[in-house]
Coordinates of C-alpha atoms in Angstrom, one line a residue:
Chain A
X29 CA -0.6 16.8 33.7
X30 CA -1.2 14.1 31.1
X31 CA 1.8 12.7 29.3
X32 CA 1.8 13.2 25.5
X33 CA 2.9 10.2 23.4
X34 CA 2.3 12.0 20.2
X35 CA 2.5 15.7 19.5
X36 CA 1.6 17.1 16.1
X37 CA 2.4 20.8 15.6
X38 CA 1.4 23.0 12.6
X39 CA 1.5 20.0 10.3
X40 CA 1.0 20.9 6.6
X41 CA 0.7 18.8 3.5
X42 CA 0.7 20.8 0.3
X43 CA 0.5 18.7 -2.9
X44 CA 2.8 20.3 -5.5
X45 CA 0.1 20.6 -8.2
X46 CA -1.0 23.7 -10.1
X47 CA -2.4 25.4 -8.1
X48 CA -0.9 23.7 -5.0
X49 CA -3.5 21.9 -2.9
X50 CA -3.3 22.1 0.9
X51 CA -4.8 18.7 2.0
X52 CA -3.7 19.4 5.6
X53 CA -3.2 23.0 6.5
X54 CA -1.3 23.6 9.8
X55 CA -3.0 21.2 12.2
X56 CA -1.9 20.7 15.8
X57 CA -3.1 18.1 18.3
X58 CA -1.8 15.8 21.0
X59 CA -2.4 12.1 21.9
X60 CA -2.1 11.4 25.6
X61 CA -0.8 8.2 27.2
X62 CA -3.7 5.8 27.6
X63 CA -6.1 8.0 25.7
X64 CA -8.4 7.0 22.9
X65 CA -8.6 9.9 20.5
X66 CA -11.3 10.1 17.9
X67 CA -10.0 11.6 14.6
X68 CA -13.1 12.7 12.7
X69 CA -14.1 14.8 9.7
X70 CA -16.1 14.5 6.5
X71 CA -14.6 12.9 3.4
X72 CA -11.7 15.0 2.1
X73 CA -11.1 16.7 5.5
X74 CA -7.5 15.4 5.7
X75 CA -7.8 12.4 8.1
X76 CA -6.3 9.8 5.9
X77 CA -3.6 12.3 4.7
X78 CA -2.7 13.0 8.3
X79 CA -2.6 9.3 9.2
X80 CA -0.3 8.6 6.2
X81 CA 2.0 11.3 7.5
X82 CA 1.9 9.8 11.0
X83 CA 3.1 6.4 9.6
X84 CA 5.6 7.8 7.2
X85 CA 4.1 6.7 3.9
X86 CA 3.6 10.3 3.0
X87 CA 6.0 13.2 3.6
X88 CA 4.8 16.4 5.2
X89 CA 5.5 19.8 3.8
X90 CA 6.2 21.5 7.1
X91 CA 5.5 21.2 10.8
X92 CA 6.5 18.5 13.2
X93 CA 5.5 15.0 14.4
X94 CA 6.9 14.0 17.7
X95 CA 6.3 10.5 19.2
X96 CA 7.6 9.7 22.7
X97 CA 9.6 13.0 22.6
X98 CA 11.4 11.8 19.4
X99 CA 11.3 13.6 16.1
X100 CA 9.5 11.3 13.6
X101 CA 11.5 12.6 10.7
X102 CA 14.8 11.5 12.4
X103 CA 13.7 8.4 14.3
X104 CA 11.1 6.8 12.1
X105 CA 12.5 3.2 12.5
X106 CA 12.8 3.4 16.3
X107 CA 9.3 4.9 16.6
X108 CA 7.6 2.4 14.2
X109 CA 8.7 -0.4 16.5
X110 CA 6.3 1.1 19.1
X111 CA 3.5 2.4 16.8
X112 CA 1.3 0.3 14.5
X113 CA -1.3 1.1 11.9
X114 CA -4.3 -0.9 10.8
X115 CA -6.9 0.1 8.2
X116 CA -9.9 -1.4 6.5
X117 CA -8.6 0.1 3.3
X118 CA -5.3 -1.6 3.0
X119 CA -4.9 -5.3 2.6
X120 CA -2.4 -8.2 3.1
X121 CA -0.8 -10.6 0.6
X122 CA -3.7 -12.6 -0.7
X123 CA -1.9 -15.8 -1.3
X124 CA -0.3 -16.1 2.1
X125 CA -2.2 -17.8 4.9
X126 CA -3.1 -16.0 8.1
X127 CA -0.2 -17.8 9.8
X128 CA 2.3 -16.8 7.1
X129 CA 1.2 -13.2 7.1
X130 CA 1.6 -13.0 10.9
X131 CA 5.0 -14.6 10.6
X132 CA 6.1 -11.9 8.2
X133 CA 4.5 -8.9 9.9
X134 CA 5.5 -10.1 13.4
X135 CA 9.2 -10.2 12.2
X136 CA 8.9 -6.8 10.6
X137 CA 7.8 -5.6 14.0
X138 CA 10.9 -7.1 15.6
X139 CA 9.3 -10.3 17.1
X140 CA 11.0 -13.7 17.0
X141 CA 9.3 -16.8 15.6
X142 CA 8.7 -18.1 19.1
X143 CA 7.1 -14.8 20.3
X144 CA 4.9 -14.7 17.2
X145 CA 3.7 -18.3 17.8
X146 CA 3.0 -17.5 21.5
X147 CA 1.1 -14.3 20.9
X148 CA -0.8 -15.1 17.6
X149 CA -3.2 -17.8 18.7
X150 CA -4.8 -16.0 21.7
X151 CA -5.4 -12.9 19.5
X152 CA -6.7 -15.0 16.6
X153 CA -9.0 -16.7 19.0
X154 CA -10.2 -13.4 20.5
X155 CA -11.1 -12.2 17.0
X156 CA -12.8 -15.6 16.1
X157 CA -10.4 -16.6 13.3
X158 CA -8.2 -19.1 14.9
X159 CA -9.7 -22.0 13.0
X160 CA -8.8 -20.2 9.7
X161 CA -5.2 -19.9 10.6
X162 CA -4.1 -22.1 7.7
X163 CA -6.3 -20.4 5.2
X164 CA -5.1 -17.9 2.6
X165 CA -6.2 -14.3 2.9
X166 CA -8.1 -14.7 -0.4
X167 CA -10.4 -17.2 1.2
X168 CA -11.4 -14.8 4.0
X169 CA -14.4 -12.4 4.0
X170 CA -13.7 -8.7 4.2
X171 CA -14.8 -8.7 7.9
X172 CA -12.3 -11.5 8.6
X173 CA -9.5 -9.6 6.8
X174 CA -10.3 -6.6 8.9
X175 CA -10.0 -8.8 12.1
X176 CA -6.7 -10.2 10.8
X177 CA -5.5 -6.6 10.4
X178 CA -6.3 -6.0 14.0
X179 CA -4.5 -9.2 15.1
X180 CA -1.5 -8.1 13.1
X181 CA -1.6 -4.6 14.7
X182 CA -1.8 -6.0 18.3
X183 CA 0.7 -8.8 17.8
X184 CA 3.7 -6.7 18.7
X185 CA 2.0 -5.2 21.9
X186 CA 2.4 -1.6 20.5
X187 CA 2.2 1.5 22.6
X188 CA 0.3 3.5 20.1
X189 CA -2.2 2.1 17.6
X190 CA -3.5 4.2 14.7
X191 CA -6.7 2.8 13.4
X192 CA -8.3 4.0 10.2
X193 CA -12.0 3.0 10.2
X194 CA -11.3 -0.5 11.7
X195 CA -15.0 -1.3 12.0
X196 CA -16.1 -0.2 8.5
X197 CA -16.5 -3.7 7.1
X198 CA -17.7 -5.3 10.3
X199 CA -21.3 -6.3 11.3
X200 CA -22.7 -4.5 14.4
X201 CA -22.0 -7.4 16.7
X202 CA -18.4 -7.8 15.6
X203 CA -17.9 -4.0 15.6
X204 CA -19.1 -3.9 19.2
X205 CA -16.7 -6.7 20.1
X206 CA -13.8 -4.8 18.5
X207 CA -14.7 -1.7 20.5
X208 CA -14.7 -3.6 23.8
X209 CA -11.4 -5.2 22.8
X210 CA -9.9 -1.8 22.3
X211 CA -11.2 -0.6 25.7
X212 CA -9.8 -3.7 27.4
X213 CA -6.4 -3.2 25.8
X214 CA -6.3 0.4 26.8
X215 CA -7.2 -0.6 30.4
X216 CA -4.7 -3.4 30.5
X217 CA -1.7 -1.7 28.9
X218 CA -2.5 2.0 29.1
X219 CA -2.5 1.9 25.3
X220 CA -3.0 5.1 23.3
X221 CA -5.3 4.8 20.3
X222 CA -6.0 7.2 17.5
X223 CA -9.3 6.1 15.9
X224 CA -11.1 7.2 12.8
X225 CA -14.7 6.2 12.0
X226 CA -17.8 7.5 10.3
X227 CA -19.9 5.7 12.9
X228 CA -20.5 8.6 15.4
X229 CA -22.2 6.5 18.0
X230 CA -19.1 4.3 18.4
X231 CA -16.8 7.3 18.5
X232 CA -19.0 8.7 21.3
X233 CA -18.9 5.4 23.1
X234 CA -15.2 4.7 22.7
X235 CA -13.3 8.0 22.5
X236 CA -12.2 10.2 25.4
X237 CA -11.7 13.1 23.2
X238 CA -12.4 14.1 19.6
X239 CA -10.3 16.1 17.1
X240 CA -12.5 17.3 14.3
X241 CA -11.0 18.1 10.9
X242 CA -12.6 20.1 8.2
X243 CA -10.9 21.1 5.0
X244 CA -7.5 20.4 6.4
X245 CA -7.9 22.4 9.6
X246 CA -8.7 21.3 13.2
X247 CA -12.1 22.9 13.9
X248 CA -12.6 21.3 17.3
X249 CA -10.7 19.4 19.9
X250 CA -13.0 18.5 22.8
X251 CA -15.1 15.8 24.5
X252 CA -17.6 14.2 22.2
X253 CA -20.6 15.2 24.4
X254 CA -19.4 18.9 24.5
X255 CA -19.1 19.0 20.7
X256 CA -22.6 17.5 20.3
X257 CA -24.1 20.1 22.7
X258 CA -22.2 22.9 21.0
X259 CA -24.3 22.7 17.8
X260 CA -27.6 21.0 18.6
X261 CA -30.4 21.4 21.0
X262 CA -32.7 18.7 22.3
X263 CA -35.5 17.7 20.1
X264 CA -38.9 17.0 21.7
X265 CA -41.2 14.9 19.6
X266 CA -44.8 14.6 20.6
X267 CA -47.8 12.9 19.1
X268 CA -50.5 15.5 19.7
X269 CA -53.2 14.3 17.3
X270 CA -56.0 16.9 16.8
X271 CA -54.3 19.5 19.0
X272 CA -51.6 20.2 16.4
X273 CA -52.6 23.8 15.7
X274 CA -52.8 24.6 19.5
X275 CA -49.4 23.0 20.0
X276 CA -48.0 25.1 17.2
X277 CA -49.4 28.3 18.8
X278 CA -47.7 27.5 22.1
X279 CA -44.4 26.8 20.4
X280 CA -44.7 30.1 18.5
X281 CA -45.6 31.9 21.7
X282 CA -42.4 30.5 23.4
X283 CA -40.3 31.4 20.3
X284 CA -39.4 27.8 19.7
X285 CA -38.5 26.3 16.3
X286 CA -40.7 23.4 15.4
X287 CA -41.5 21.1 12.5
X288 CA -44.8 19.2 12.0
X289 CA -45.4 15.8 10.5
X290 CA -48.9 14.4 10.3
X291 CA -50.1 14.4 13.9
X292 CA -46.6 15.0 15.3
X293 CA -44.8 18.1 16.4
X294 CA -41.0 18.2 16.9
X295 CA -39.7 21.1 18.8
X296 CA -36.1 22.1 18.9
X297 CA -35.3 23.5 22.3
X298 CA -32.8 23.7 25.1
X299 CA -33.0 21.0 27.8
X300 CA -34.1 23.5 30.4
X301 CA -37.0 24.7 28.3
X302 CA -38.6 21.2 28.1
X303 CA -40.6 21.4 31.4
X304 CA -41.9 24.9 30.5
X305 CA -43.2 23.7 27.2
X306 CA -44.8 20.6 28.6
X307 CA -46.4 22.6 31.4
X308 CA -47.8 25.1 28.8
X309 CA -49.4 22.1 26.9
X310 CA -50.9 20.8 30.2
X311 CA -52.2 24.2 31.1
X312 CA -53.9 24.4 27.7
X313 CA -55.4 20.9 28.2
X314 CA -53.4 19.3 25.4
X315 CA -52.7 15.6 25.8
X316 CA -50.1 13.8 23.9
X317 CA -50.2 10.1 23.2
X318 CA -46.4 9.6 22.8
X319 CA -43.3 11.6 23.8
X320 CA -39.7 11.2 22.7
X321 CA -36.8 13.4 23.8
X322 CA -33.8 13.2 21.4
X323 CA -30.5 14.3 22.9
X324 CA -28.0 16.1 20.7
X325 CA -25.3 13.7 19.4
X326 CA -22.0 13.8 17.6
X327 CA -23.7 13.1 14.4
X328 CA -25.5 16.4 14.6
X329 CA -22.1 18.1 15.0
X330 CA -20.7 16.0 12.1
X331 CA -23.6 17.0 9.8
X332 CA -23.4 20.6 10.7
X333 CA -19.7 20.8 9.9
X334 CA -20.1 18.8 6.7
X335 CA -22.8 21.2 5.5
X336 CA -20.7 24.3 6.1
X337 CA -18.4 23.3 3.1
Chain B
X11 CA -28.7 -14.5 -32.2
X12 CA -26.0 -16.2 -30.2
X13 CA -23.8 -13.1 -30.1
X14 CA -24.8 -9.6 -29.2
X15 CA -22.8 -7.2 -31.2
X16 CA -23.3 -4.4 -28.7
X17 CA -21.8 -6.5 -25.9
X18 CA -18.9 -7.5 -28.1
X19 CA -18.5 -3.8 -29.0
X20 CA -18.5 -3.0 -25.3
X21 CA -15.7 -5.4 -24.6
X22 CA -13.7 -4.0 -27.6
X23 CA -14.1 -0.5 -26.2
X24 CA -13.2 -1.6 -22.7
X25 CA -9.7 -2.6 -23.9
X26 CA -9.5 0.0 -26.5
X27 CA -9.9 2.7 -23.9
X28 CA -6.7 1.4 -22.2
X29 CA -4.6 2.1 -25.3
X30 CA -4.4 5.8 -24.5
X31 CA -0.8 6.6 -23.5
X32 CA 2.3 6.8 -25.7
X33 CA 3.7 3.8 -23.7
X34 CA 0.8 1.6 -24.8
X35 CA 0.9 2.7 -28.4
X36 CA 4.7 2.1 -28.4
X37 CA 4.0 -1.5 -27.4
X38 CA 2.5 -2.1 -30.8
X39 CA 5.7 -1.2 -32.5
X40 CA 8.5 -1.6 -29.9
X41 CA 8.2 -5.3 -29.1
X42 CA 8.0 -6.5 -32.7
X43 CA 11.1 -4.4 -33.3
X44 CA 13.0 -5.9 -30.4
X45 CA 12.1 -9.4 -31.4
X46 CA 13.1 -8.9 -35.0
X47 CA 16.4 -7.3 -33.9
X48 CA 17.2 -10.1 -31.4
X49 CA 16.2 -13.1 -33.4
X50 CA 17.1 -11.6 -36.8
X51 CA 20.7 -10.9 -35.7
X52 CA 20.9 -14.3 -34.0
X53 CA 19.7 -16.1 -37.2
X54 CA 22.0 -14.1 -39.5
X55 CA 25.0 -14.9 -37.2
X56 CA 24.0 -18.6 -37.0
X57 CA 23.9 -18.9 -40.8
X58 CA 27.5 -17.7 -41.0
X59 CA 28.7 -20.3 -38.4
X60 CA 29.1 -23.4 -40.4
X61 CA 32.5 -24.3 -38.9
X62 CA 32.0 -23.1 -35.3
X63 CA 32.2 -26.0 -32.9
X64 CA 29.9 -26.2 -29.9
X65 CA 27.3 -23.9 -31.5
X66 CA 24.4 -25.5 -29.7
X67 CA 26.3 -25.4 -26.4
X68 CA 27.0 -21.7 -26.9
X69 CA 23.4 -20.9 -27.6
X70 CA 22.1 -23.0 -24.7
X71 CA 24.6 -21.7 -22.2
X72 CA 23.7 -18.2 -23.3
X73 CA 20.1 -19.0 -22.7
X74 CA 20.8 -20.3 -19.2
X75 CA 22.9 -17.2 -18.5
X76 CA 20.2 -14.9 -19.7
X77 CA 17.8 -16.5 -17.3
X78 CA 20.0 -15.2 -14.4
X79 CA 19.5 -11.6 -15.7
X80 CA 15.7 -11.9 -16.1
X81 CA 15.1 -13.8 -12.9
X82 CA 17.2 -11.4 -10.8
X83 CA 15.3 -8.5 -12.5
X84 CA 11.9 -10.1 -11.9
X85 CA 12.7 -10.9 -8.2
X86 CA 13.1 -7.1 -7.5
X87 CA 10.6 -5.5 -9.9
X88 CA 7.8 -8.1 -9.9
X89 CA 8.0 -8.5 -6.1
X90 CA 7.4 -4.8 -5.8
X91 CA 4.5 -5.1 -8.2
X92 CA 3.0 -7.8 -6.1
X93 CA 2.9 -5.4 -3.2
X94 CA 1.0 -2.9 -5.4
X95 CA -1.5 -5.6 -6.5
X96 CA -2.0 -6.9 -2.9
X97 CA -2.5 -3.3 -1.6
X98 CA 0.2 -4.2 0.9
X99 CA 2.8 -1.4 0.3
X100 CA 1.4 0.9 3.0
X101 CA 1.3 -2.1 5.4
X102 CA 4.9 -3.0 4.7
X103 CA 6.3 0.5 4.9
X104 CA 4.3 1.5 8.0
X105 CA 6.6 -0.9 9.9
X106 CA 10.3 -0.1 10.6
X107 CA 11.2 -1.7 7.3
X108 CA 13.4 0.4 4.9
X109 CA 13.5 0.2 1.2
X110 CA 17.0 -1.2 1.2
X111 CA 16.1 -3.9 3.7
X112 CA 13.2 -4.8 1.5
X113 CA 15.5 -5.0 -1.5
X114 CA 18.2 -7.1 0.3
X115 CA 15.5 -9.6 1.4
X116 CA 14.3 -9.8 -2.2
X117 CA 17.8 -10.3 -3.5
X118 CA 18.6 -13.1 -1.0
X119 CA 15.5 -15.0 -2.2
X120 CA 16.4 -14.3 -5.8
X121 CA 19.8 -15.9 -5.3
X122 CA 18.1 -19.1 -3.9
X123 CA 15.6 -19.1 -6.8
X124 CA 18.4 -18.6 -9.4
X125 CA 20.4 -21.5 -8.0
X126 CA 17.4 -23.8 -8.3
X127 CA 16.4 -22.5 -11.7
X128 CA 19.9 -22.7 -13.1
X129 CA 20.4 -26.3 -11.8
X130 CA 17.1 -27.3 -13.3
X131 CA 17.8 -25.6 -16.7
X132 CA 21.2 -27.3 -16.8
X133 CA 19.7 -30.7 -16.0
X134 CA 17.1 -30.3 -18.7
X135 CA 19.7 -29.3 -21.3
X136 CA 21.8 -32.3 -20.3
X137 CA 18.9 -34.7 -20.5
X138 CA 17.4 -33.4 -23.7
X139 CA 20.5 -32.5 -25.7
X140 CA 23.3 -34.3 -23.9
X141 CA 25.1 -31.0 -23.5
X142 CA 26.7 -29.8 -20.3
X143 CA 26.4 -26.0 -19.7
X144 CA 29.0 -26.3 -16.9
X145 CA 31.6 -27.1 -19.6
X146 CA 33.0 -23.6 -18.9
X147 CA 33.9 -25.0 -15.5
X148 CA 34.8 -22.7 -12.6
X149 CA 34.3 -19.6 -14.8
X150 CA 30.6 -20.2 -14.4
X151 CA 30.7 -18.7 -11.0
X152 CA 32.2 -15.2 -11.8
X153 CA 30.0 -15.0 -14.9
X154 CA 26.9 -15.9 -13.0
X155 CA 27.8 -13.4 -10.2
X156 CA 28.3 -10.6 -12.7
X157 CA 25.0 -11.3 -14.5
X158 CA 23.2 -11.5 -11.1
X159 CA 24.5 -8.0 -10.4
X160 CA 23.2 -6.8 -13.8
X161 CA 19.8 -8.4 -13.2
X162 CA 19.5 -6.7 -9.8
X163 CA 20.6 -3.4 -11.2
X164 CA 18.0 -3.7 -13.9
X165 CA 15.4 -4.8 -11.3
X166 CA 16.0 -1.6 -9.4
X167 CA 15.9 0.5 -12.6
X168 CA 12.6 -1.0 -13.8
X169 CA 11.2 -0.7 -10.2
X170 CA 11.9 3.0 -10.4
X171 CA 9.8 3.2 -13.6
X172 CA 6.8 1.4 -12.0
X173 CA 7.2 3.6 -8.8
X174 CA 7.2 6.7 -10.9
X175 CA 4.5 5.8 -13.5
X176 CA 2.6 3.3 -11.5
X177 CA 0.9 0.1 -12.8
X178 CA 0.4 1.4 -16.3
X179 CA 4.0 0.5 -17.1
X180 CA 3.9 -2.7 -15.1
X181 CA 4.8 -5.0 -18.0
X182 CA 8.3 -3.5 -18.0
X183 CA 8.8 -5.3 -14.7
X184 CA 9.0 -8.6 -16.6
X185 CA 10.1 -7.7 -20.1
X186 CA 12.3 -4.7 -19.4
X187 CA 15.6 -6.6 -19.7
X188 CA 14.6 -7.7 -23.2
X189 CA 15.2 -4.0 -24.3
X190 CA 18.9 -4.7 -23.7
X191 CA 19.0 -8.2 -25.1
X192 CA 19.7 -7.2 -28.7
X193 CA 22.6 -5.0 -27.5
X194 CA 24.3 -7.2 -25.0
X195 CA 25.1 -9.9 -27.5
X196 CA 23.5 -12.7 -25.7
X197 CA 23.3 -15.2 -28.6
X198 CA 25.8 -13.6 -31.1
X199 CA 29.1 -11.7 -30.8
X200 CA 29.2 -7.9 -30.6
X201 CA 31.0 -7.8 -34.0
X202 CA 27.7 -8.9 -35.6
X203 CA 26.0 -5.7 -34.5
X204 CA 26.1 -2.5 -36.6
X205 CA 28.6 0.1 -35.4
X206 CA 26.2 2.3 -33.6
X207 CA 24.8 -0.7 -31.7
X208 CA 28.3 -1.8 -30.7
X209 CA 28.8 1.5 -28.9
X210 CA 25.7 0.8 -26.8
X211 CA 26.8 -2.7 -26.4
X212 CA 30.2 -1.8 -24.8
X213 CA 28.4 0.3 -22.2
X214 CA 26.5 -2.8 -20.9
X215 CA 28.1 -5.1 -18.3
X216 CA 26.3 -8.1 -19.6
X217 CA 28.0 -7.8 -23.0
X218 CA 31.4 -8.6 -21.4
X219 CA 30.0 -11.7 -19.8
X220 CA 28.4 -13.2 -22.9
X221 CA 31.5 -12.4 -24.9
X222 CA 33.7 -14.0 -22.2
X223 CA 31.4 -17.0 -22.1
X224 CA 31.8 -17.6 -25.8
X225 CA 35.6 -17.1 -25.6
X226 CA 35.9 -19.7 -22.9
X227 CA 33.8 -22.2 -24.8
X228 CA 35.6 -21.6 -28.1
X229 CA 39.2 -21.0 -27.0
X230 CA 39.2 -22.0 -23.3
X231 CA 40.6 -18.5 -22.5
X232 CA 39.2 -16.5 -19.7
X233 CA 39.6 -12.7 -20.2
X234 CA 40.1 -11.2 -16.8
X235 CA 40.0 -7.7 -18.3
X236 CA 36.6 -8.3 -19.7
X237 CA 35.4 -9.7 -16.4
X238 CA 36.7 -6.7 -14.5
X239 CA 35.1 -4.3 -16.9
X240 CA 31.9 -6.1 -16.5
X241 CA 32.1 -6.0 -12.7
X242 CA 33.1 -2.3 -12.7
X243 CA 30.2 -1.4 -15.0
X244 CA 27.8 -3.4 -12.8
X245 CA 29.0 -1.5 -9.7
X246 CA 28.4 1.8 -11.5
X247 CA 25.0 0.6 -12.8
X248 CA 24.1 -0.6 -9.3
X249 CA 25.0 2.6 -7.6
X250 CA 23.0 4.6 -10.2
X251 CA 19.9 2.3 -10.0
X252 CA 19.9 2.0 -6.2
X253 CA 20.2 5.8 -6.0
X254 CA 17.3 6.2 -8.5
X255 CA 15.3 3.6 -6.6
X256 CA 15.8 5.4 -3.3
X257 CA 15.0 8.7 -5.0
X258 CA 11.8 7.4 -6.6
X259 CA 10.7 6.0 -3.3
X260 CA 11.3 9.4 -1.7
X261 CA 9.3 11.1 -4.5
X262 CA 6.6 8.5 -4.1
X263 CA 6.3 9.3 -0.4
X264 CA 5.8 13.0 -1.4
X265 CA 2.7 12.0 -3.2
X266 CA 1.9 9.1 -0.9
X267 CA 2.7 5.4 -1.2
X268 CA -1.0 4.5 -1.2
X269 CA -1.2 6.2 -4.6
X270 CA 0.7 3.2 -6.0
X271 CA -1.8 0.6 -4.8

């Protein structure tokens, strides 16, 4: 059985407005040791609210948060020595240099000056900002600030990292680099990561499991591939040219959903139905000049959930 | 045409739209009133002091002492504001840091800054006016300590206001102590105030320090009773303001600290 490092049970956040607003409405999930958990949902689903409750900057109305078997409401200080948070949407003191910021936040995490000096440079180098160590944060680009946030997060060798859209302001190459860093860290230290992102392809690549929030509720807790398959079929896109009407007739005969676009037909079908459909085309003497099979992905799931609002 | 009236109108509107709340409208009336009270009372009192010795020293020493209150206040309340502006509050309080640890760190730096600021102020007064604000001797220390406590208490108090109402009341972080200046007899004795104002005055710990400072400079007498009253009031004020500070932080966590950034 996998060991839980974080257990959230029936967590609720009800804002005391008139009428009261339930931003998070009784969610439960676990984060296992060494696991990368994707925490997804459309805007307003309750992701950021949940993360704020997980770091203690927002109180919860009811429920429980337990890290390492310790109740967060009673042992916040002890727990936050082992848990860190980084987000693209918070910043660091602008006038302080990278080095000064790390000195402050390293100490807040319980490190000595010597430990900070020893650990900071390799991390800064890994994220490509070592040469900017003496520069103030105000002189950095938004991507560099995001990388500095990650250095700050990993400086204290935490056991759990809560990352709120850490790649949002990064270019694709740097985002890929961050993902491989996270995978390396997980392998090396059996680190547990809770990761939010709107880039579904990186969630699929990085996360072992996905918790999907919608309107303050957990609507799914499963493997990314399983979630994708649960809502979407494969899509078969063929360039059939003049044989468009014949192709439509075959799709209708097999009760398949289709869409047409100029000389293309796109059939939505189960993976197992693909050979049957292609065989029917061949039997009817229809030739296609291009074929593309689109697999269902997490984005399909995301869009479906977002549209059910 | 060099100027576009529509653009000028747009700029006018941009700032006019910010004058929406009672607090912003009150600025238009409150600050002139505070200034007139403070400097009016000071001037009236000065006019009556033809035979008072050391008048310049009294005023300048009061000015240096008042710096202790404002600086201690700023080092709490403006430091907190800086975290709002830097969007760093969530970063700070997602670490094991507690509000009180944050406050103690700020106070320690404040003490260092006050020592530097006071020494510099005293030096400038000595060089420019050949007056020594340390004429009050060893009593400088208890007076300064008491004013430091008052400034810290005010800092916590005005921080509560910015935590509760956010950045729209941020100017109080700097100028908040000036609300109390006319009442705590910084530049003139309490006796110069009208009766109703004297009642407020005697509830403020700073009053006893400024009165005591003038007494030492004029009569070379140190009133231990006044000093103890000042310290006692400071302790009460500190307990209340720290309690309010912790409570407003708690309330802020109910709505989320990120709301303040």
